Amino acid sequence: MSLEPLPPLRVGWIGAGRMGAAMARRLAQTGADVAVWNRTSSKAEALVADGASVAESIADLADRDVVFTMVSSSEDLEQVLVGEGGLLTAGGPVPSIIVDCSTVSTEASAAMRAAAQRHGAEFLACPVSGNGKVVASGKLSFVVSGPEEVYNRVAPLLGAIGRSASYVGEGEAARLVKICHNLLLGVVAQSLAEITVLAEKGGVSRAAFLDFLNNSVMGSAFTRYKTPALVKLDYTPTFTPVLLRKDFDLGLKAARELGVSMPVAALTQQLVQATIGGGRSEEDFSVLLDQMAAAAGLELKPETAEVDDGLGSGR
């Protein structure tokens, strides 16, 4: 994604969790005027050193030109936009454009788009592919839907945060694309866990197996990025099983509505659920590896080999 000069837009940001903070930080570091609100104010305050300012309330962002939202669920998005004290219900001005980067249902997105339009604001669905480390490395990807002319206005801001943005059409098209993406994410993660356990039980170290895989035609940015977690058994969360389950729920709901059979995704959903039922809900979804190893009677131990995550932070 080419980096054009940033437009002189005053930006508001709602949501400074793992993803939101990384994205707002990257934008603020370009010199953009970014004001951040988060329910836990200390998370917003942590971005002051990067050039952001802190909004005391959501209403303080209402006069901004563009407001980004990055929250955990459809319910959270509704709360920050149309709930008590929300961006669209504060009774004052509203931003010209709302850009929602959350992963939410198509129905919630459509409802928030309609609410924005009633109050005179444009709305873009703009979910992302990546996590905090991917953001920091400049490799985040966006998929965007809504009015194309509005997308063109904010494209330079997206370019300052990530490396690519794919415009896929009007309405909520981006929501379905992102859900399809996350269904593949879960299925690939499950398959990766299975084959890694198979190779190790046959006597091949995880580091050696994944080194081959990553350099083969089957390797990908995702398999390389997850390699350190699988080799070191480091399950520091970047994306939890609970969040992945939410996306599978959304994806399988869409499949039912559209009459699409997804047997592999349905099975993977149950395996993700098993990690949650087993008490691993707060760890990274890479714990699927432990689950497959336990089912195979294999005791995993951290390996000491140096491995590369493909993001410039490995060897």
CSV table of C-alpha atoms in Angstrom, one decimal:
chain,number,residue,atom,x,y,z
A,1,MET,CA,0.0,0.0,0.0
A,2,SER,CA,1.6,3.3,-1.1
A,3,LEU,CA,2.1,5.9,1.6
A,4,GLU,CA,0.6,9.2,0.4
A,5,PRO,CA,0.8,12.4,2.4
A,6,LEU,CA,-1.6,12.2,5.3
A,7,PRO,CA,-4.7,14.4,4.9
A,8,PRO,CA,-5.1,17.1,7.5
A,9,LEU,CA,-7.7,15.2,9.4
A,10,ARG,CA,-8.3,15.2,13.1
A,11,VAL,CA,-8.6,11.6,14.1
A,12,GLY,CA,-10.4,10.1,17.1
A,13,TRP,CA,-9.8,6.5,18.3
A,14,ILE,CA,-12.1,4.4,20.4
A,15,GLY,CA,-10.5,1.2,21.8
A,16,ALA,CA,-6.9,0.8,23.0
A,17,GLY,CA,-6.7,-2.9,23.6
A,18,ARG,CA,-3.9,-5.1,22.1
A,19,MET,CA,-4.9,-4.3,18.5
A,20,GLY,CA,-6.4,-0.8,18.9
A,21,ALA,CA,-3.4,0.5,20.9
A,22,ALA,CA,-0.9,-0.9,18.3
A,23,MET,CA,-2.9,0.7,15.4
A,24,ALA,CA,-3.4,4.1,17.1
A,25,ARG,CA,0.3,4.1,18.1
A,26,ARG,CA,1.4,3.6,14.6
A,27,LEU,CA,-0.8,6.3,13.3
A,28,ALA,CA,0.2,8.8,16.0
A,29,GLN,CA,3.9,8.1,15.3
A,30,THR,CA,3.4,9.5,11.8
A,31,GLY,CA,2.5,12.9,13.3
A,32,ALA,CA,-1.2,12.6,12.8
A,33,ASP,CA,-3.5,14.4,15.2
A,34,VAL,CA,-4.9,11.4,17.2
A,35,ALA,CA,-7.1,11.5,20.3
A,36,VAL,CA,-7.7,8.2,22.0
A,37,TRP,CA,-10.5,7.0,24.3
A,38,ASN,CA,-10.5,3.7,26.2
A,39,ARG,CA,-12.7,2.4,28.9
A,40,THR,CA,-9.6,1.8,31.0
A,41,SER,CA,-8.0,5.2,30.6
A,42,SER,CA,-4.5,4.0,31.5
A,43,LYS,CA,-4.3,2.2,28.1
A,44,ALA,CA,-5.0,5.4,26.3
A,45,GLU,CA,-2.5,7.3,28.5
A,46,ALA,CA,0.2,4.8,27.4
A,47,LEU,CA,0.0,6.2,23.9
A,48,VAL,CA,0.8,9.8,24.9
A,49,ALA,CA,4.5,9.1,24.5
A,50,ASP,CA,3.8,8.2,20.9
A,51,GLY,CA,2.2,11.6,20.1
A,52,ALA,CA,-1.5,10.8,20.9
A,53,SER,CA,-3.7,12.7,23.2
A,54,VAL,CA,-6.2,11.3,25.6
A,55,ALA,CA,-10.0,11.9,25.4
A,56,GLU,CA,-11.8,12.0,28.7
A,57,SER,CA,-15.0,10.7,27.2
A,58,ILE,CA,-16.3,9.4,23.9
A,59,ALA,CA,-18.2,12.7,23.5
A,60,ASP,CA,-14.9,14.5,23.3
A,61,LEU,CA,-14.2,12.7,20.0
A,62,ALA,CA,-17.5,13.8,18.4
A,63,ASP,CA,-16.0,16.9,16.6
A,64,ARG,CA,-13.2,14.9,15.0
A,65,ASP,CA,-13.1,14.4,11.2
A,66,VAL,CA,-12.7,10.7,11.4
A,67,VAL,CA,-13.2,8.3,14.3
A,68,PHE,CA,-11.8,4.7,14.3
A,69,THR,CA,-13.3,2.1,16.4
A,70,MET,CA,-11.6,-1.2,17.4
A,71,VAL,CA,-13.6,-3.1,20.0
A,72,SER,CA,-14.1,-6.7,20.9
A,73,SER,CA,-17.7,-7.5,20.0
A,74,SER,CA,-20.9,-6.3,18.2
A,75,GLU,CA,-22.3,-5.4,21.6
A,76,ASP,CA,-19.3,-3.2,22.4
A,77,LEU,CA,-19.6,-1.5,19.0
A,78,GLU,CA,-23.2,-0.7,19.6
A,79,GLN,CA,-22.4,0.6,23.1
A,80,VAL,CA,-19.7,3.1,22.0
A,81,LEU,CA,-21.7,4.4,19.1
A,82,VAL,CA,-25.3,4.5,20.1
A,83,GLY,CA,-25.3,3.5,23.8
A,84,GLU,CA,-25.5,6.0,26.7
A,85,GLY,CA,-22.8,8.6,26.1
A,86,GLY,CA,-22.0,7.1,22.7
A,87,LEU,CA,-20.4,8.8,19.8
A,88,LEU,CA,-23.7,9.3,18.0
A,89,THR,CA,-25.9,10.0,21.0
A,90,ALA,CA,-24.0,12.7,22.9
A,91,GLY,CA,-26.2,15.4,21.5
A,92,GLY,CA,-23.5,17.5,19.8
A,93,PRO,CA,-21.6,17.3,16.5
A,94,VAL,CA,-20.8,14.0,15.0
A,95,PRO,CA,-17.6,13.0,13.0
A,96,SER,CA,-17.8,13.0,9.2
A,97,ILE,CA,-16.6,9.4,9.0
A,98,ILE,CA,-16.6,6.4,11.3
A,99,VAL,CA,-14.2,3.6,10.4
A,100,ASP,CA,-14.9,0.4,12.3
A,101,CYS,CA,-12.0,-2.1,12.4
A,102,SER,CA,-13.7,-4.5,14.8
A,103,THR,CA,-14.8,-8.1,13.8
A,104,VAL,CA,-18.5,-7.9,14.3
A,105,SER,CA,-21.7,-9.4,12.8
A,106,THR,CA,-23.1,-8.2,9.5
A,107,GLU,CA,-26.3,-7.3,11.2
A,108,ALA,CA,-24.6,-5.2,13.9
A,109,SER,CA,-22.5,-3.5,11.2
A,110,ALA,CA,-25.6,-2.7,9.1
A,111,ALA,CA,-27.4,-1.3,12.1
A,112,MET,CA,-24.5,1.0,13.0
A,113,ARG,CA,-24.2,2.1,9.4
A,114,ALA,CA,-27.8,3.1,9.4
A,115,ALA,CA,-27.4,4.9,12.8
A,116,ALA,CA,-24.4,6.8,11.4
A,117,GLN,CA,-26.3,7.8,8.3
A,118,ARG,CA,-29.3,9.0,10.4
A,119,HIS,CA,-26.9,11.3,12.3
A,120,GLY,CA,-25.2,12.6,9.1
A,121,ALA,CA,-22.0,10.5,9.3
A,122,GLU,CA,-20.5,8.1,6.8
A,123,PHE,CA,-19.5,4.6,7.9
A,124,LEU,CA,-16.9,2.2,6.6
A,125,ALA,CA,-16.6,-1.5,7.6
A,126,CYS,CA,-12.8,-1.9,7.8
A,127,PRO,CA,-11.8,-5.2,9.7
A,128,VAL,CA,-8.2,-6.2,9.7
A,129,SER,CA,-5.9,-9.2,9.3
A,130,GLY,CA,-3.1,-9.4,11.8
A,131,ASN,CA,-2.3,-8.8,15.5
A,132,GLY,CA,-0.3,-6.3,17.6
A,133,LYS,CA,3.0,-7.7,16.4
A,134,VAL,CA,1.9,-7.6,12.8
A,135,VAL,CA,0.8,-4.0,13.3
A,136,ALA,CA,4.1,-3.0,14.8
A,137,SER,CA,6.0,-4.5,11.8
A,138,GLY,CA,3.9,-2.5,9.3
A,139,LYS,CA,2.2,-5.6,7.8
A,140,LEU,CA,-1.4,-5.2,8.8
A,141,SER,CA,-4.0,-5.7,6.1
A,142,PHE,CA,-7.4,-4.0,5.8
A,143,VAL,CA,-10.5,-5.1,4.0
A,144,VAL,CA,-13.0,-2.3,3.4
A,145,SER,CA,-16.6,-1.8,2.3
A,146,GLY,CA,-18.9,1.2,2.2
A,147,PRO,CA,-19.0,4.2,-0.1
A,148,GLU,CA,-15.9,4.1,-2.3
A,149,GLU,CA,-15.4,7.9,-2.3
A,150,VAL,CA,-15.3,7.7,1.5
A,151,TYR,CA,-12.8,4.9,1.4
A,152,ASN,CA,-10.6,7.1,-0.9
A,153,ARG,CA,-10.6,9.9,1.7
A,154,VAL,CA,-9.3,7.7,4.5
A,155,ALA,CA,-7.0,5.5,2.4
A,156,PRO,CA,-3.9,7.5,3.4
A,157,LEU,CA,-4.7,6.9,7.0
A,158,LEU,CA,-5.0,3.2,6.4
A,159,GLY,CA,-1.7,3.3,4.5
A,160,ALA,CA,0.0,4.9,7.5
A,161,ILE,CA,-1.1,2.0,9.7
A,162,GLY,CA,-0.7,-1.0,7.5
A,163,ARG,CA,0.6,-2.3,4.2
A,164,SER,CA,-2.5,-2.9,2.2
A,165,ALA,CA,-6.2,-2.2,2.0
A,166,SER,CA,-8.6,-4.1,-0.2
A,167,TYR,CA,-11.8,-2.3,-1.2
A,168,VAL,CA,-14.5,-5.1,-1.7
A,169,GLY,CA,-17.7,-3.1,-2.4
A,170,GLU,CA,-20.6,-1.4,-0.8
A,171,GLY,CA,-22.5,-2.3,2.4
A,172,GLU,CA,-21.2,-5.0,4.7
A,173,ALA,CA,-19.2,-7.0,2.2
A,174,ALA,CA,-16.0,-6.6,4.2
A,175,ARG,CA,-17.6,-8.3,7.2
A,176,LEU,CA,-18.2,-11.5,5.3
A,177,VAL,CA,-14.7,-11.4,3.9
A,178,LYS,CA,-13.1,-11.0,7.3
A,179,ILE,CA,-15.2,-13.9,8.8
A,180,CYS,CA,-14.1,-16.1,5.9
A,181,HIS,CA,-10.6,-15.1,6.6
A,182,ASN,CA,-10.9,-16.1,10.3
A,183,LEU,CA,-12.5,-19.4,9.5
A,184,LEU,CA,-9.5,-20.2,7.4
A,185,LEU,CA,-7.3,-19.0,10.2
A,186,GLY,CA,-8.8,-21.5,12.6
A,187,VAL,CA,-8.8,-24.3,10.2
A,188,VAL,CA,-5.1,-23.8,9.2
A,189,ALA,CA,-4.1,-23.4,12.9
A,190,GLN,CA,-5.8,-26.7,13.7
A,191,SER,CA,-4.2,-28.5,10.7
A,192,LEU,CA,-0.8,-27.0,11.6
A,193,ALA,CA,-1.2,-28.3,15.2
A,194,GLU,CA,-2.1,-31.8,13.9
A,195,ILE,CA,0.8,-32.2,11.4
A,196,THR,CA,3.3,-30.7,13.9
A,197,VAL,CA,2.3,-33.3,16.5
A,198,LEU,CA,2.5,-36.1,13.8
A,199,ALA,CA,6.0,-35.1,12.8
A,200,GLU,CA,7.3,-34.8,16.4
A,201,LYS,CA,5.8,-38.1,17.5
A,202,GLY,CA,7.7,-39.6,14.5
A,203,GLY,CA,11.0,-38.2,15.9
A,204,VAL,CA,11.3,-34.8,14.1
A,205,SER,CA,11.8,-31.7,16.2
A,206,ARG,CA,9.1,-29.0,15.9
A,207,ALA,CA,11.8,-26.5,14.9
A,208,ALA,CA,13.2,-28.7,12.1
A,209,PHE,CA,9.7,-29.6,10.8
A,210,LEU,CA,8.5,-26.0,10.7
A,211,ASP,CA,11.7,-24.8,9.1
A,212,PHE,CA,11.0,-27.1,6.2
A,213,LEU,CA,7.3,-26.2,6.1
A,214,ASN,CA,8.0,-22.5,6.1
A,215,ASN,CA,10.4,-22.7,3.2
A,216,SER,CA,8.2,-25.0,1.2
A,217,VAL,CA,5.3,-24.1,-1.2
A,218,MET,CA,3.0,-24.7,1.8
A,219,GLY,CA,4.7,-22.1,4.0
A,220,SER,CA,3.0,-18.8,4.6
A,221,ALA,CA,3.3,-15.6,6.6
A,222,PHE,CA,1.0,-17.2,9.1
A,223,THR,CA,2.9,-20.5,9.6
A,224,ARG,CA,6.1,-18.6,9.9
A,225,TYR,CA,4.7,-16.1,12.4
A,226,LYS,CA,3.3,-18.9,14.6
A,227,THR,CA,6.5,-20.9,14.5
A,228,PRO,CA,8.2,-19.3,17.6
A,229,ALA,CA,5.0,-20.0,19.7
A,230,LEU,CA,4.9,-23.6,18.6
A,231,VAL,CA,8.6,-24.3,19.1
A,232,LYS,CA,8.9,-22.4,22.4
A,233,LEU,CA,5.4,-23.3,23.6
A,234,ASP,CA,4.9,-19.6,24.3
A,235,TYR,CA,1.1,-19.1,24.4
A,236,THR,CA,1.2,-15.4,25.3
A,237,PRO,CA,-2.1,-14.3,23.8
A,238,THR,CA,-2.3,-12.5,20.5
A,239,PHE,CA,-5.8,-13.9,19.7
A,240,THR,CA,-7.6,-16.1,22.2
A,241,PRO,CA,-9.8,-19.2,21.7
A,242,VAL,CA,-12.8,-17.2,22.9
A,243,LEU,CA,-12.3,-14.6,20.2
A,244,LEU,CA,-11.8,-17.3,17.6
A,245,ARG,CA,-14.9,-19.1,18.7
A,246,LYS,CA,-16.9,-15.9,18.3
A,247,ASP,CA,-15.7,-15.7,14.7
A,248,PHE,CA,-16.6,-19.3,14.0
A,249,ASP,CA,-20.1,-18.7,15.4
A,250,LEU,CA,-20.5,-15.8,13.0
A,251,GLY,CA,-19.1,-17.7,10.1
A,252,LEU,CA,-21.2,-20.8,10.6
A,253,LYS,CA,-24.3,-18.6,11.0
A,254,ALA,CA,-23.5,-16.9,7.7
A,255,ALA,CA,-23.0,-20.4,6.1
A,256,ARG,CA,-26.4,-21.5,7.3
A,257,GLU,CA,-28.1,-18.4,6.0
A,258,LEU,CA,-26.4,-18.7,2.6
A,259,GLY,CA,-26.9,-22.5,2.4
A,260,VAL,CA,-23.2,-23.3,2.3
A,261,SER,CA,-21.9,-26.6,3.8
A,262,MET,CA,-18.7,-26.2,5.9
A,263,PRO,CA,-18.0,-29.5,7.6
A,264,VAL,CA,-14.3,-28.8,8.2
A,265,ALA,CA,-15.0,-25.4,9.8
A,266,ALA,CA,-17.8,-27.0,11.9
A,267,LEU,CA,-15.4,-29.6,13.3
A,268,THR,CA,-12.7,-27.0,14.0
A,269,GLN,CA,-15.2,-25.0,15.9
A,270,GLN,CA,-15.7,-27.9,18.3
A,271,LEU,CA,-12.0,-28.3,18.7
A,272,VAL,CA,-11.6,-24.6,19.6
A,273,GLN,CA,-14.5,-25.0,22.1
A,274,ALA,CA,-12.6,-27.9,23.6
A,275,THR,CA,-9.6,-25.7,24.4
A,276,ILE,CA,-12.0,-23.3,26.2
A,277,GLY,CA,-13.7,-26.1,28.1
A,278,GLY,CA,-10.3,-27.3,29.1
A,279,GLY,CA,-9.4,-24.1,30.8
A,280,ARG,CA,-7.2,-22.5,28.2
A,281,SER,CA,-9.4,-19.7,27.2
A,282,GLU,CA,-7.0,-16.8,28.1
A,283,GLU,CA,-4.0,-18.1,26.2
A,284,ASP,CA,-3.2,-17.9,22.6
A,285,PHE,CA,-5.2,-20.1,20.2
A,286,SER,CA,-1.9,-21.9,19.5
A,287,VAL,CA,-2.8,-24.0,22.5
A,288,LEU,CA,-4.5,-26.2,19.9
A,289,LEU,CA,-1.0,-27.8,19.7
A,290,ASP,CA,-1.2,-28.9,23.3
A,291,GLN,CA,-4.6,-30.3,22.8
A,292,MET,CA,-3.5,-32.4,19.8
A,293,ALA,CA,-0.4,-33.6,21.6
A,294,ALA,CA,-2.4,-34.7,24.6
A,295,ALA,CA,-4.8,-36.7,22.3
A,296,ALA,CA,-1.7,-38.4,20.8
A,297,GLY,CA,-0.1,-39.2,24.1
A,298,LEU,CA,2.8,-36.9,23.4
A,299,GLU,CA,4.4,-34.8,26.1
A,300,LEU,CA,5.6,-31.5,24.7
A,301,LYS,CA,8.6,-29.6,25.9
A,302,PRO,CA,9.9,-26.2,24.9
A,303,GLU,CA,12.7,-26.4,22.3
A,304,THR,CA,15.7,-24.0,22.4
A,305,ALA,CA,16.3,-23.6,18.7
A,306,GLU,CA,16.3,-20.0,17.4
A,307,VAL,CA,13.4,-19.5,15.0
A,308,ASP,CA,12.2,-16.6,12.8
A,309,ASP,CA,8.7,-15.2,13.0
A,310,GLY,CA,9.0,-13.5,9.6
A,311,LEU,CA,8.2,-10.1,11.1
A,312,GLY,CA,11.8,-9.0,11.6
A,313,SER,CA,11.9,-9.9,15.3
A,314,GLY,CA,13.4,-13.3,15.0
A,315,ARG,CA,17.0,-14.3,14.3
